[in-house]
Amino acid sequence: MSASDLSVSANQVSRVFGSFVAVADATFTVPRGGVTALVGPNGSGKTTLMLVLAGLLTPSSGTVEVCGFNPVTDNFQVRSRVGWMPDQFGMWDSLTALEALTMTGATYRMSADASLARARELLELVHLVEFGDKPAHVLSRGQKQRLGLARALMHSPQMLILDEPANGLDPRSRIELRGIVRQLAEGGTTILISSHVLAELDEMVDDAIFLSAGRTVARETVTDARSARSSWHVRAIDRTPLVSWLEEIHVPFALGQDGSVIVNISGEENAARFLRDALARDIAIVEFAPRGGALEQTYLQLNEERR
Ligand SMILES: Nc1ncnc2c1ncn2[C@@H]1O[C@H](COP(=O)(O)OP(=O)(O)OP(=O)(O)O)[C@@H](O)[C@H]1O
Ligand SMILES: [Mg+2]
């Protein structure tokens, strides 16, 4: 992949706070125009790393290039190309939603007219039109979150960095957020997103970078993660013939609490073959599904290895 196909190229990035190492060694790239997830346990350094990429925090060592610029030496170039949505919307409470957006427009040197037009358009996108003239402090948590998304989009950035954007959103707003993210990506915007709700990421992202204790430890496309799944949930009308067949063919399994059977089969092709054979044996299977999401399985395996 050539440098121009990449929105982010990070090499051995670290960030320390006093003697505490929040990001130890992050080495990864983010392709232009895709949706990439940053996944890791609490405290693994996701927010810190995102702040570095957004040009809001300087790295302690390593090199970073974002949208073709170094966020340390060309800070404004990076910030004018990147939209940042923090995990909590922070803003002077006395500002109205519309003012919060136009003020952001001003910091990006947008003209007052362009800023107002863009702000109105975005309030519509995030369904906050009726809150335009209300002070931001009256917004609910989820509404603030949506205003945060609008703020990140004010200057039509090439890249959007979203830190747990679905936090506090109701189900409909979550679905809409997924739609907005996919739509922006299809229009060429690069998106980097963090979330703890991995099932949600499965449906939204193309690939994921896994962070553990400040280090990038794995990278996987969702397609690969899907085809590598190894734990399947199987339910038959009668569990007995299913269990005796599994014993006969030596496939490892565990009994689920709901009458189901958890079967370990690695890969989708083997799973498809297993299902075909089970049906050929007249085992009345009524449910067959991967157990947990694609990224979730990778995440749990990584945590397991690190115990
Ligand atoms: N300004 C700071 N000063 C000192 N320590 C910090 C600072 N910011 C972050 N840290 C520490 O760095 C580590 C990584 O924090 P960070 O917020 O990046 O984690 P995270 O992966 O975003 O976690 P979460 O999933 O909980 O949001 C944590 O142990 C945190 O306490
Ligand atoms: Mg965080």
CSV table of N, CA and C in Angstrom, one decimal, residues 49 63 74 83 91 104 112 128 137 146 158 171 192 206 208 248 264:
chain,number,residue,atom,x,y,z
A,49,LEU,N,-4.0,7.4,22.5
A,49,LEU,CA,-3.5,7.3,21.1
A,49,LEU,C,-4.4,8.1,20.2
A,63,THR,N,7.0,8.0,15.5
A,63,THR,CA,6.6,8.9,14.5
A,63,THR,C,5.1,8.7,14.1
A,74,ASP,N,3.1,19.9,12.1
A,74,ASP,CA,2.1,20.5,11.2
A,74,ASP,C,0.8,20.4,11.8
A,83,GLY,N,-11.5,15.2,12.2
A,83,GLY,CA,-12.6,15.6,13.1
A,83,GLY,C,-12.5,14.7,14.3
A,91,MET,N,-18.2,21.3,26.7
A,91,MET,CA,-18.4,22.6,26.0
A,91,MET,C,-18.9,23.6,27.1
A,104,THR,N,-17.1,26.2,16.8
A,104,THR,CA,-16.1,25.3,16.3
A,104,THR,C,-15.7,25.6,14.8
A,112,ALA,N,-18.5,33.0,8.7
A,112,ALA,CA,-19.7,32.9,9.6
A,112,ALA,C,-20.9,32.3,8.8
A,128,LEU,N,-31.2,17.2,15.9
A,128,LEU,CA,-31.2,18.1,17.1
A,128,LEU,C,-31.7,19.5,16.6
A,137,HIS,N,-26.4,22.6,28.0
A,137,HIS,CA,-26.6,21.9,29.3
A,137,HIS,C,-28.0,21.2,29.4
A,146,ARG,N,-24.6,13.2,20.3
A,146,ARG,CA,-24.9,13.5,18.9
A,146,ARG,C,-24.4,14.8,18.5
A,158,GLN,N,-11.4,15.0,6.4
A,158,GLN,CA,-11.1,13.8,5.6
A,158,GLN,C,-11.1,12.6,6.5
A,171,PRO,N,-31.1,2.8,21.2
A,171,PRO,CA,-31.0,1.9,20.0
A,171,PRO,C,-31.1,2.5,18.7
A,192,LEU,N,-11.8,6.2,12.2
A,192,LEU,CA,-11.2,5.4,13.3
A,192,LEU,C,-12.1,5.5,14.5
A,206,ASP,N,-14.4,-2.2,8.9
A,206,ASP,CA,-13.7,-3.1,8.0
A,206,ASP,C,-12.7,-4.0,8.6
A,208,ALA,N,-9.9,-4.1,12.4
A,208,ALA,CA,-9.7,-3.7,13.8
A,208,ALA,C,-8.2,-3.8,14.2
A,248,GLU,N,-18.9,-39.3,19.0
A,248,GLU,CA,-18.5,-40.3,17.9
A,248,GLU,C,-17.5,-39.7,17.0
A,264,ASN,N,-16.8,-26.6,19.3
A,264,ASN,CA,-15.6,-25.9,18.8
A,264,ASN,C,-15.2,-26.5,17.4
